[in-house]
């Protein structure tokens, strides 16, 4: 409540309220095409609004759907809607005043995210991370492949080359190789803090993490994302988008507009640094044989990075020397060690941080 808010962002540093559409609903997603806004409006279903006059929004048409409309994707004269436990609905929207359902696919779980590329619809289906549907004939969509893994797929779904990036709530970001649509497979996982809720991705990936703000990732190699930075928003970051140098985050009861710094590549010495010593991540995790540990220090100091087993025995020393402030990575090769949980501990001055890693052979 309200279902839609229009904000003037011509001056992003001073956004101003324009108007709203007041309804007793909790709209989850919106697509804007020309003078029309297409809304996935929870239990209100699918709505088309005329926004040609931003100060006077009005409904053109609406269609009730059986469950909860979470996500919408619009192309040409078709709208694809992920409607929770009712699955995927496809509408012909050539007549905005009379949208017509032309197709439906009932997924086993709860359809939460949807993207369409060429003749394939990519569907995040809660317990199933990703389903791939052939929609060349939208009246008869059929499944051509799927990938099931741990986690609960949410609305966040992005396509980058041969990869689909899917937000999996408390199981981070799942990166699925879709080069063979009939046999998609997990190429990587990036464990995010908080709850991985939504994603916007092109050259970089921007991830909304609900209770933990946003994370920015380098996805030049999508199967091996590298952490670049983060921003902890005051509320619960639910959805995210990027336009130019600005990041737009819906953050519970507010719209947060963030501006990218002059350099978002944290491998560059001129990039912003975290406010405290921090081990960022190790990737992959779990791992077989070797893993890369990324860390950053905000002040010069003596760095000790060591690996311990769960009994507290030191099994490796990776770094024991003075380092200038910056972002670094080091590879740990666990040759000769048994499968199990290991701890990486970094100490810099009076600060320390420990992360847990799992070796699987």
mmCIF file of C-alpha atoms in Angstrom:
data_model
loop_
_atom_site.group_PDB
_atom_site.id
_atom_site.type_symbol
_atom_site.label_atom_id
_atom_site.label_comp_id
_atom_site.label_asym_id
_atom_site.label_seq_id
_atom_site.Cartn_x
_atom_site.Cartn_y
_atom_site.Cartn_z
ATOM 1 C CA UNK A 1 0.000 0.000 0.000
ATOM 2 C CA UNK A 2 0.066 1.902 -2.266
ATOM 3 C CA UNK A 3 0.483 -0.421 -5.235
ATOM 4 C CA UNK A 4 2.512 2.058 -7.287
ATOM 5 C CA UNK A 5 4.488 5.211 -6.538
ATOM 6 C CA UNK A 6 5.911 7.568 -9.163
ATOM 7 C CA UNK A 7 8.999 9.559 -8.198
ATOM 8 C CA UNK A 8 10.708 12.303 -10.190
ATOM 9 C CA UNK A 9 14.420 11.417 -10.397
ATOM 10 C CA UNK A 10 15.502 14.053 -12.908
ATOM 11 C CA UNK A 11 17.722 15.195 -10.045
ATOM 12 C CA UNK A 12 18.699 11.863 -8.438
ATOM 13 C CA UNK A 13 20.180 13.641 -5.427
ATOM 14 C CA UNK A 14 16.793 15.160 -4.663
ATOM 15 C CA UNK A 15 14.018 12.735 -5.703
ATOM 16 C CA UNK A 16 10.495 14.092 -5.331
ATOM 17 C CA UNK A 17 7.136 12.363 -4.968
ATOM 18 C CA UNK A 18 4.813 12.754 -7.974
ATOM 19 C CA UNK A 19 1.780 10.504 -7.410
ATOM 20 C CA UNK A 20 0.633 7.070 -6.312
ATOM 21 C CA UNK A 21 -1.976 4.457 -7.047
ATOM 22 C CA UNK A 22 -3.628 3.520 -3.787
ATOM 23 C CA UNK A 23 -4.825 -0.067 -3.528
ATOM 24 C CA UNK A 24 -4.955 -2.652 -0.775
ATOM 25 C CA UNK A 25 -2.261 -4.768 -2.350
ATOM 26 C CA UNK A 26 1.480 -5.283 -2.319
ATOM 27 C CA UNK A 27 2.679 -5.094 -5.899
ATOM 28 C CA UNK A 28 5.913 -7.009 -6.469
ATOM 29 C CA UNK A 29 7.099 -6.001 -9.926
ATOM 30 C CA UNK A 30 6.596 -3.482 -12.712
ATOM 31 C CA UNK A 31 7.536 -3.154 -16.373
ATOM 32 C CA UNK A 32 7.163 0.197 -18.153
ATOM 33 C CA UNK A 33 6.686 0.354 -21.902
ATOM 34 C CA UNK A 34 5.923 3.773 -23.352
ATOM 35 C CA UNK A 35 2.848 5.204 -21.636
ATOM 36 C CA UNK A 36 1.863 1.910 -20.037
ATOM 37 C CA UNK A 37 2.930 0.264 -16.800
ATOM 38 C CA UNK A 38 2.444 -3.479 -16.397
ATOM 39 C CA UNK A 39 2.077 -4.587 -12.801
ATOM 40 C CA UNK A 40 2.490 -7.953 -11.084
ATOM 41 C CA UNK A 41 0.215 -6.978 -8.250
ATOM 42 C CA UNK A 42 0.191 -9.841 -5.763
ATOM 43 C CA UNK A 43 -3.372 -11.057 -5.109
ATOM 44 C CA UNK A 44 -4.756 -8.329 -7.411
ATOM 45 C CA UNK A 45 -3.204 -10.207 -10.309
ATOM 46 C CA UNK A 46 -2.090 -8.564 -13.570
ATOM 47 C CA UNK A 47 -2.794 -4.864 -14.140
ATOM 48 C CA UNK A 48 -2.150 -2.476 -17.006
ATOM 49 C CA UNK A 49 -1.987 1.208 -16.100
ATOM 50 C CA UNK A 50 -1.919 4.354 -18.200
ATOM 51 C CA UNK A 51 0.905 6.592 -16.953
ATOM 52 C CA UNK A 52 0.958 9.096 -19.834
ATOM 53 C CA UNK A 53 0.102 11.727 -17.221
ATOM 54 C CA UNK A 54 2.255 10.816 -14.197
ATOM 55 C CA UNK A 55 0.061 12.974 -11.977
ATOM 56 C CA UNK A 56 -3.062 11.087 -12.964
ATOM 57 C CA UNK A 57 -2.491 7.331 -13.107
ATOM 58 C CA UNK A 58 -5.449 5.164 -13.989
ATOM 59 C CA UNK A 59 -6.152 1.503 -14.629
ATOM 60 C CA UNK A 60 -6.654 0.431 -18.232
ATOM 61 C CA UNK A 61 -7.423 -3.202 -17.456
ATOM 62 C CA UNK A 62 -6.805 -5.950 -14.937
ATOM 63 C CA UNK A 63 -6.917 -9.741 -14.815
ATOM 64 C CA UNK A 64 -7.364 -11.732 -11.622
ATOM 65 C CA UNK A 65 -4.889 -14.604 -11.223
ATOM 66 C CA UNK A 66 -5.288 -17.669 -8.961
ATOM 67 C CA UNK A 67 -2.280 -17.107 -6.679
ATOM 68 C CA UNK A 68 0.148 -14.204 -6.172
ATOM 69 C CA UNK A 69 1.677 -12.357 -9.123
ATOM 70 C CA UNK A 70 5.371 -11.948 -8.252
ATOM 71 C CA UNK A 71 7.248 -11.090 -11.432
ATOM 72 C CA UNK A 72 6.444 -9.873 -14.938
ATOM 73 C CA UNK A 73 8.353 -9.821 -18.208
ATOM 74 C CA UNK A 74 6.993 -7.908 -21.206
ATOM 75 C CA UNK A 75 8.126 -8.198 -24.812
ATOM 76 C CA UNK A 76 6.360 -6.948 -27.926
ATOM 77 C CA UNK A 77 2.694 -7.858 -27.407
ATOM 78 C CA UNK A 78 3.190 -10.565 -24.802
ATOM 79 C CA UNK A 79 3.362 -10.502 -21.007
ATOM 80 C CA UNK A 80 4.800 -13.407 -18.984
ATOM 81 C CA UNK A 81 3.783 -13.535 -15.318
ATOM 82 C CA UNK A 82 5.184 -15.718 -12.545
ATOM 83 C CA UNK A 83 2.127 -16.362 -10.380
ATOM 84 C CA UNK A 84 3.427 -18.329 -7.413
ATOM 85 C CA UNK A 85 1.907 -21.771 -6.972
ATOM 86 C CA UNK A 86 -0.254 -21.242 -10.054
ATOM 87 C CA UNK A 87 2.821 -21.236 -12.313
ATOM 88 C CA UNK A 88 3.477 -19.198 -15.452
ATOM 89 C CA UNK A 89 0.773 -17.249 -17.327
ATOM 90 C CA UNK A 90 1.215 -15.791 -20.805
ATOM 91 C CA UNK A 91 -1.005 -12.962 -22.069
ATOM 92 C CA UNK A 92 -1.553 -11.317 -25.424
ATOM 93 C CA UNK A 93 -1.480 -7.580 -24.650
ATOM 94 C CA UNK A 94 -1.881 -6.214 -28.186
ATOM 95 C CA UNK A 95 -5.208 -4.766 -26.981
ATOM 96 C CA UNK A 96 -4.271 -3.065 -23.705
ATOM 97 C CA UNK A 97 -7.897 -2.740 -22.702
ATOM 98 C CA UNK A 98 -8.527 -6.438 -23.164
ATOM 99 C CA UNK A 99 -5.496 -8.630 -22.354
ATOM 100 C CA UNK A 100 -6.144 -12.256 -23.256
ATOM 101 C CA UNK A 101 -4.573 -15.304 -21.642
ATOM 102 C CA UNK A 102 -3.025 -17.437 -24.366
ATOM 103 C CA UNK A 103 -0.857 -19.864 -22.422
ATOM 104 C CA UNK A 104 -0.204 -21.415 -19.016
ATOM 105 C CA UNK A 105 2.370 -23.767 -17.481
ATOM 106 C CA UNK A 106 1.727 -25.115 -13.986
ATOM 107 C CA UNK A 107 5.075 -25.510 -12.228
ATOM 108 C CA UNK A 108 5.473 -27.983 -9.338
ATOM 109 C CA UNK A 109 6.541 -25.271 -6.880
ATOM 110 C CA UNK A 110 6.079 -21.494 -6.627
ATOM 111 C CA UNK A 111 7.013 -19.472 -9.721
ATOM 112 C CA UNK A 112 8.805 -16.343 -8.501
ATOM 113 C CA UNK A 113 11.067 -15.023 -11.276
ATOM 114 C CA UNK A 114 10.791 -14.892 -15.061
ATOM 115 C CA UNK A 115 13.018 -13.861 -17.976
ATOM 116 C CA UNK A 116 12.539 -14.619 -21.659
ATOM 117 C CA UNK A 117 15.242 -14.788 -24.328
ATOM 118 C CA UNK A 118 14.534 -15.851 -27.889
ATOM 119 C CA UNK A 119 12.141 -18.811 -27.629
ATOM 120 C CA UNK A 120 13.022 -19.873 -24.093
ATOM 121 C CA UNK A 121 11.431 -18.701 -20.831
ATOM 122 C CA UNK A 122 13.647 -18.991 -17.744
ATOM 123 C CA UNK A 123 11.618 -19.508 -14.596
ATOM 124 C CA UNK A 124 12.791 -19.392 -10.970
ATOM 125 C CA UNK A 125 10.508 -21.899 -9.234
ATOM 126 C CA UNK A 126 11.262 -21.722 -5.489
ATOM 127 C CA UNK A 127 12.523 -25.271 -4.626
ATOM 128 C CA UNK A 128 13.633 -25.661 -8.245
ATOM 129 C CA UNK A 129 16.335 -23.086 -8.912
ATOM 130 C CA UNK A 130 15.649 -22.842 -12.637
ATOM 131 C CA UNK A 131 13.204 -24.215 -15.194
ATOM 132 C CA UNK A 132 13.571 -23.718 -18.929
ATOM 133 C CA UNK A 133 10.409 -23.632 -21.036
ATOM 134 C CA UNK A 134 10.028 -23.573 -24.795
ATOM 135 C CA UNK A 135 7.618 -20.728 -25.579
ATOM 136 C CA UNK A 136 7.960 -20.696 -29.370
ATOM 137 C CA UNK A 137 4.261 -21.512 -29.289
ATOM 138 C CA UNK A 138 3.023 -19.457 -26.321
ATOM 139 C CA UNK A 139 -0.284 -21.306 -26.389
ATOM 140 C CA UNK A 140 1.503 -24.541 -25.497
ATOM 141 C CA UNK A 141 4.669 -23.920 -23.449
ATOM 142 C CA UNK A 142 6.611 -27.039 -22.501
ATOM 143 C CA UNK A 143 9.586 -27.775 -20.276
ATOM 144 C CA UNK A 144 12.883 -28.577 -21.977
ATOM 145 C CA UNK A 145 15.190 -28.682 -18.957
ATOM 146 C CA UNK A 146 15.609 -27.766 -15.295
ATOM 147 C CA UNK A 147 18.178 -27.459 -12.523
ATOM 148 C CA UNK A 148 17.317 -28.262 -8.914
ATOM 149 C CA UNK A 149 19.658 -27.340 -6.073
ATOM 150 C CA UNK A 150 19.701 -26.175 -2.484
ATOM 151 C CA UNK A 151 18.003 -22.900 -1.725
ATOM 152 C CA UNK A 152 14.722 -21.203 -2.477
ATOM 153 C CA UNK A 153 14.692 -19.350 -5.782
ATOM 154 C CA UNK A 154 13.288 -15.840 -5.441
ATOM 155 C CA UNK A 155 12.243 -13.184 -7.934
ATOM 156 C CA UNK A 156 15.846 -12.231 -8.778
ATOM 157 C CA UNK A 157 16.883 -13.678 -12.141
ATOM 158 C CA UNK A 158 19.338 -12.338 -14.720
ATOM 159 C CA UNK A 159 20.755 -13.735 -17.961
ATOM 160 C CA UNK A 160 24.385 -13.030 -18.863
ATOM 161 C CA UNK A 161 25.703 -14.855 -21.908
ATOM 162 C CA UNK A 162 25.528 -18.594 -21.287
ATOM 163 C CA UNK A 163 24.628 -18.156 -17.610
ATOM 164 C CA UNK A 164 21.518 -17.576 -15.540
ATOM 165 C CA UNK A 165 22.076 -15.858 -12.182
ATOM 166 C CA UNK A 166 19.345 -16.784 -9.703
ATOM 167 C CA UNK A 167 18.851 -15.423 -6.180
ATOM 168 C CA UNK A 168 18.314 -18.326 -3.771
ATOM 169 C CA UNK A 169 17.425 -16.513 -0.533
ATOM 170 C CA UNK A 170 19.509 -17.988 2.336
ATOM 171 C CA UNK A 171 21.669 -19.981 -0.097
ATOM 172 C CA UNK A 172 23.164 -17.026 -1.923
ATOM 173 C CA UNK A 173 23.466 -16.503 -5.650
ATOM 174 C CA UNK A 174 23.279 -19.550 -7.919
ATOM 175 C CA UNK A 175 25.055 -19.381 -11.283
ATOM 176 C CA UNK A 176 23.660 -21.895 -13.775
ATOM 177 C CA UNK A 177 25.226 -22.702 -17.137
ATOM 178 C CA UNK A 178 22.434 -22.670 -19.729
ATOM 179 C CA UNK A 179 24.501 -23.237 -22.891
ATOM 180 C CA UNK A 180 22.687 -26.583 -23.273
ATOM 181 C CA UNK A 181 19.047 -25.767 -22.428
ATOM 182 C CA UNK A 182 18.187 -29.431 -21.993
ATOM 183 C CA UNK A 183 20.915 -29.953 -19.406
ATOM 184 C CA UNK A 184 21.523 -26.802 -17.339
ATOM 185 C CA UNK A 185 24.136 -27.282 -14.610
ATOM 186 C CA UNK A 186 25.475 -25.398 -11.613
ATOM 187 C CA UNK A 187 28.606 -23.488 -12.587
ATOM 188 C CA UNK A 188 29.089 -21.670 -9.294
ATOM 189 C CA UNK A 189 27.643 -20.222 -6.109
ATOM 190 C CA UNK A 190 28.348 -16.911 -4.426
ATOM 191 C CA UNK A 191 27.406 -16.840 -0.756
ATOM 192 C CA UNK A 192 25.947 -13.467 0.097
ATOM 193 C CA UNK A 193 25.254 -12.097 3.553
ATOM 194 C CA UNK A 194 21.634 -11.639 4.518
ATOM 195 C CA UNK A 195 19.016 -13.099 2.200
ATOM 196 C CA UNK A 196 19.644 -12.962 -1.543
ATOM 197 C CA UNK A 197 16.486 -11.356 -2.901
ATOM 198 C CA UNK A 198 16.995 -9.639 -6.262
ATOM 199 C CA UNK A 199 19.667 -9.004 -8.888
ATOM 200 C CA UNK A 200 20.479 -6.646 -11.730
ATOM 201 C CA UNK A 201 23.338 -7.763 -13.966
ATOM 202 C CA UNK A 202 25.177 -6.609 -17.054
ATOM 203 C CA UNK A 203 28.920 -5.957 -16.812
ATOM 204 C CA UNK A 204 28.604 -6.042 -13.033
ATOM 205 C CA UNK A 205 26.053 -7.773 -10.822
ATOM 206 C CA UNK A 206 24.183 -5.804 -8.169
ATOM 207 C CA UNK A 207 22.525 -8.018 -5.570
ATOM 208 C CA UNK A 208 19.851 -6.979 -3.059
ATOM 209 C CA UNK A 209 20.411 -8.928 0.161
ATOM 210 C CA UNK A 210 17.357 -7.972 2.218
ATOM 211 C CA UNK A 211 18.779 -7.525 5.748
ATOM 212 C CA UNK A 212 22.338 -6.948 4.481
ATOM 213 C CA UNK A 213 21.974 -4.149 1.933
ATOM 214 C CA UNK A 214 23.526 -4.684 -1.477
ATOM 215 C CA UNK A 215 26.620 -6.398 -2.875
ATOM 216 C CA UNK A 216 28.425 -5.520 -6.120
ATOM 217 C CA UNK A 217 30.168 -8.320 -8.025
ATOM 218 C CA UNK A 218 32.502 -8.473 -10.999
ATOM 219 C CA UNK A 219 30.971 -11.067 -13.351
ATOM 220 C CA UNK A 220 33.397 -10.783 -16.252
ATOM 221 C CA UNK A 221 33.741 -14.513 -15.571
ATOM 222 C CA UNK A 222 30.159 -15.327 -14.514
ATOM 223 C CA UNK A 223 31.069 -18.712 -13.045
ATOM 224 C CA UNK A 224 33.675 -17.044 -10.822
ATOM 225 C CA UNK A 225 32.250 -13.734 -9.523
ATOM 226 C CA UNK A 226 34.536 -11.429 -7.544
ATOM 227 C CA UNK A 227 33.273 -9.234 -4.714
ATOM 228 C CA UNK A 228 33.835 -5.524 -5.385
ATOM 229 C CA UNK A 229 31.904 -3.665 -2.712
ATOM 230 C CA UNK A 230 28.824 -3.397 -0.552
ATOM 231 C CA UNK A 231 26.443 -0.862 0.962
ATOM 232 C CA UNK A 232 24.278 -1.566 3.986
ATOM 233 C CA UNK A 233 20.936 0.141 3.401
ATOM 234 C CA UNK A 234 18.890 1.178 6.455
ATOM 235 C CA UNK A 235 15.938 -1.122 5.774
ATOM 236 C CA UNK A 236 15.312 -4.417 3.961
ATOM 237 C CA UNK A 237 16.580 -4.233 0.371
ATOM 238 C CA UNK A 238 14.042 -6.071 -1.765
ATOM 239 C CA UNK A 239 14.564 -5.029 -5.391
ATOM 240 C CA UNK A 240 17.369 -3.350 -7.317
ATOM 241 C CA UNK A 241 18.005 -1.697 -10.665
ATOM 242 C CA UNK A 242 20.785 0.381 -12.216
ATOM 243 C CA UNK A 243 20.695 3.303 -14.628
ATOM 244 C CA UNK A 244 23.957 4.926 -15.602
ATOM 245 C CA UNK A 245 25.963 5.664 -12.471
ATOM 246 C CA UNK A 246 23.005 5.303 -10.110
ATOM 247 C CA UNK A 247 21.730 2.249 -8.228
ATOM 248 C CA UNK A 248 18.055 2.261 -7.243
ATOM 249 C CA UNK A 249 17.024 0.079 -4.312
ATOM 250 C CA UNK A 250 13.551 -0.439 -2.890
ATOM 251 C CA UNK A 251 14.326 -0.704 0.791
ATOM 252 C CA UNK A 252 11.142 -1.522 2.724
ATOM 253 C CA UNK A 253 9.562 1.879 3.303
ATOM 254 C CA UNK A 254 12.008 3.924 1.238
ATOM 255 C CA UNK A 255 13.643 4.318 -2.142
ATOM 256 C CA UNK A 256 17.423 4.434 -1.797
ATOM 257 C CA UNK A 257 19.434 6.010 -4.630
ATOM 258 C CA UNK A 258 23.123 5.154 -4.495
ATOM 259 C CA UNK A 259 25.851 6.560 -6.693
ATOM 260 C CA UNK A 260 28.726 4.486 -7.967
ATOM 261 C CA UNK A 261 32.141 5.769 -7.004
ATOM 262 C CA UNK A 262 34.682 6.871 -9.628
ATOM 263 C CA UNK A 263 36.105 3.328 -9.640
ATOM 264 C CA UNK A 264 34.135 0.208 -8.838
ATOM 265 C CA UNK A 265 37.010 -2.190 -9.480
ATOM 266 C CA UNK A 266 38.455 -3.039 -6.074
ATOM 267 C CA UNK A 267 41.502 -4.633 -7.684
ATOM 268 C CA UNK A 268 42.578 -1.066 -8.472
ATOM 269 C CA UNK A 269 44.520 0.715 -5.703
ATOM 270 C CA UNK A 270 42.389 3.816 -6.155
ATOM 271 C CA UNK A 271 39.184 1.974 -5.329
ATOM 272 C CA UNK A 272 37.214 2.429 -2.096
ATOM 273 C CA UNK A 273 38.140 0.129 0.755
ATOM 274 C CA UNK A 274 36.085 -1.373 3.560
ATOM 275 C CA UNK A 275 36.128 0.438 6.853
ATOM 276 C CA UNK A 276 37.641 -2.512 8.669
ATOM 277 C CA UNK A 277 39.809 -5.542 8.034
ATOM 278 C CA UNK A 278 37.702 -8.204 6.415
ATOM 279 C CA UNK A 279 38.056 -11.578 4.774
ATOM 280 C CA UNK A 280 35.614 -11.282 1.941
ATOM 281 C CA UNK A 281 34.951 -14.747 0.584
ATOM 282 C CA UNK A 282 36.553 -17.911 -0.590
ATOM 283 C CA UNK A 283 35.488 -19.396 -3.892
ATOM 284 C CA UNK A 284 34.510 -22.067 -4.593
ATOM 285 C CA UNK A 285 33.052 -23.251 -1.305
ATOM 286 C CA UNK A 286 32.703 -26.199 -0.915
ATOM 287 C CA UNK A 287 35.834 -26.887 -2.950
ATOM 288 C CA UNK A 288 37.876 -29.759 -4.273
ATOM 289 C CA UNK A 289 41.665 -29.469 -4.088
ATOM 290 C CA UNK A 290 41.979 -25.650 -4.136
ATOM 291 C CA UNK A 291 40.069 -22.468 -3.341
ATOM 292 C CA UNK A 292 40.733 -18.747 -3.760
ATOM 293 C CA UNK A 293 40.502 -16.499 -0.684
ATOM 294 C CA UNK A 294 39.825 -12.797 -1.279
ATOM 295 C CA UNK A 295 40.530 -10.277 1.481
ATOM 296 C CA UNK A 296 40.919 -6.553 1.981
ATOM 297 C CA UNK A 297 42.705 -4.394 4.561
ATOM 298 C CA UNK A 298 41.923 -0.733 5.059
ATOM 299 C CA UNK A 299 45.230 0.157 6.713
ATOM 300 C CA UNK A 300 48.802 -1.056 6.170
ATOM 301 C CA UNK A 301 49.911 -3.693 8.646
ATOM 302 C CA UNK A 302 51.330 -7.126 9.284
ATOM 303 C CA UNK A 303 48.991 -9.730 7.816
ATOM 304 C CA UNK A 304 48.832 -13.291 9.035
ATOM 305 C CA UNK A 305 46.521 -15.597 7.121
ATOM 306 C CA UNK A 306 46.506 -19.197 8.291
ATOM 307 C CA UNK A 307 44.370 -22.313 7.852
ATOM 308 C CA UNK A 308 43.220 -24.500 10.772
ATOM 309 C CA UNK A 309 41.303 -27.753 11.037
ATOM 310 C CA UNK A 310 38.311 -28.060 13.374
ATOM 311 C CA UNK A 311 40.594 -29.371 16.143
ATOM 312 C CA UNK A 312 42.404 -26.031 16.118
ATOM 313 C CA UNK A 313 45.584 -27.386 14.525
ATOM 314 C CA UNK A 314 47.320 -25.088 12.052
ATOM 315 C CA UNK A 315 47.633 -26.839 8.688
ATOM 316 C CA UNK A 316 48.924 -24.014 6.477
ATOM 317 C CA UNK A 317 50.255 -20.443 6.572
ATOM 318 C CA UNK A 318 49.324 -18.529 3.444
ATOM 319 C CA UNK A 319 50.550 -15.032 4.326
ATOM 320 C CA UNK A 320 52.792 -13.778 7.124
ATOM 321 C CA UNK A 321 54.155 -10.397 6.070
ATOM 322 C CA UNK A 322 53.522 -6.674 5.896
ATOM 323 C CA UNK A 323 50.944 -5.577 3.317
ATOM 324 C CA UNK A 324 49.815 -2.133 2.211
ATOM 325 C CA UNK A 325 46.097 -1.307 2.297
ATOM 326 C CA UNK A 326 44.300 -2.882 -0.623
ATOM 327 C CA UNK A 327 42.439 -5.884 -1.928
ATOM 328 C CA UNK A 328 44.201 -9.207 -2.389
ATOM 329 C CA UNK A 329 43.591 -12.833 -3.252
ATOM 330 C CA UNK A 330 45.525 -15.981 -2.468
ATOM 331 C CA UNK A 331 44.944 -19.582 -3.535
ATOM 332 C CA UNK A 332 45.049 -22.381 -0.973
ATOM 333 C CA UNK A 333 45.871 -25.825 -2.346
ATOM 334 C CA UNK A 334 44.678 -28.443 0.125
ATOM 335 C CA UNK A 335 46.752 -31.299 -1.269
ATOM 336 C CA UNK A 336 47.187 -34.213 1.129
ATOM 337 C CA UNK A 337 44.403 -33.083 3.501
ATOM 338 C CA UNK A 338 41.250 -35.046 4.263
ATOM 339 C CA UNK A 339 37.761 -33.854 3.422
ATOM 340 C CA UNK A 340 36.112 -31.775 6.109
ATOM 341 C CA UNK A 341 35.660 -28.282 7.541
ATOM 342 C CA UNK A 342 38.622 -25.909 7.701
ATOM 343 C CA UNK A 343 38.923 -22.380 9.076
ATOM 344 C CA UNK A 344 40.777 -19.503 7.438
ATOM 345 C CA UNK A 345 41.839 -16.905 10.020
ATOM 346 C CA UNK A 346 43.281 -13.519 9.120
ATOM 347 C CA UNK A 347 44.856 -11.268 11.746
ATOM 348 C CA UNK A 348 45.899 -7.666 11.050
ATOM 349 C CA UNK A 349 47.085 -5.756 14.102
ATOM 350 C CA UNK A 350 44.416 -6.145 16.774
ATOM 351 C CA UNK A 351 41.714 -7.175 14.284
ATOM 352 C CA UNK A 352 40.930 -10.676 13.095
ATOM 353 C CA UNK A 353 38.343 -12.466 11.036
ATOM 354 C CA UNK A 354 37.575 -16.146 10.463
ATOM 355 C CA UNK A 355 35.619 -17.899 7.748
ATOM 356 C CA UNK A 356 34.576 -21.522 7.398
ATOM 357 C CA UNK A 357 35.472 -23.570 4.311
ATOM 358 C CA UNK A 358 34.520 -27.086 3.297
ATOM 359 C CA UNK A 359 36.894 -29.398 1.464
ATOM 360 C CA UNK A 360 35.216 -32.184 -0.505
ATOM 361 C CA UNK A 361 37.259 -34.841 -2.258
#
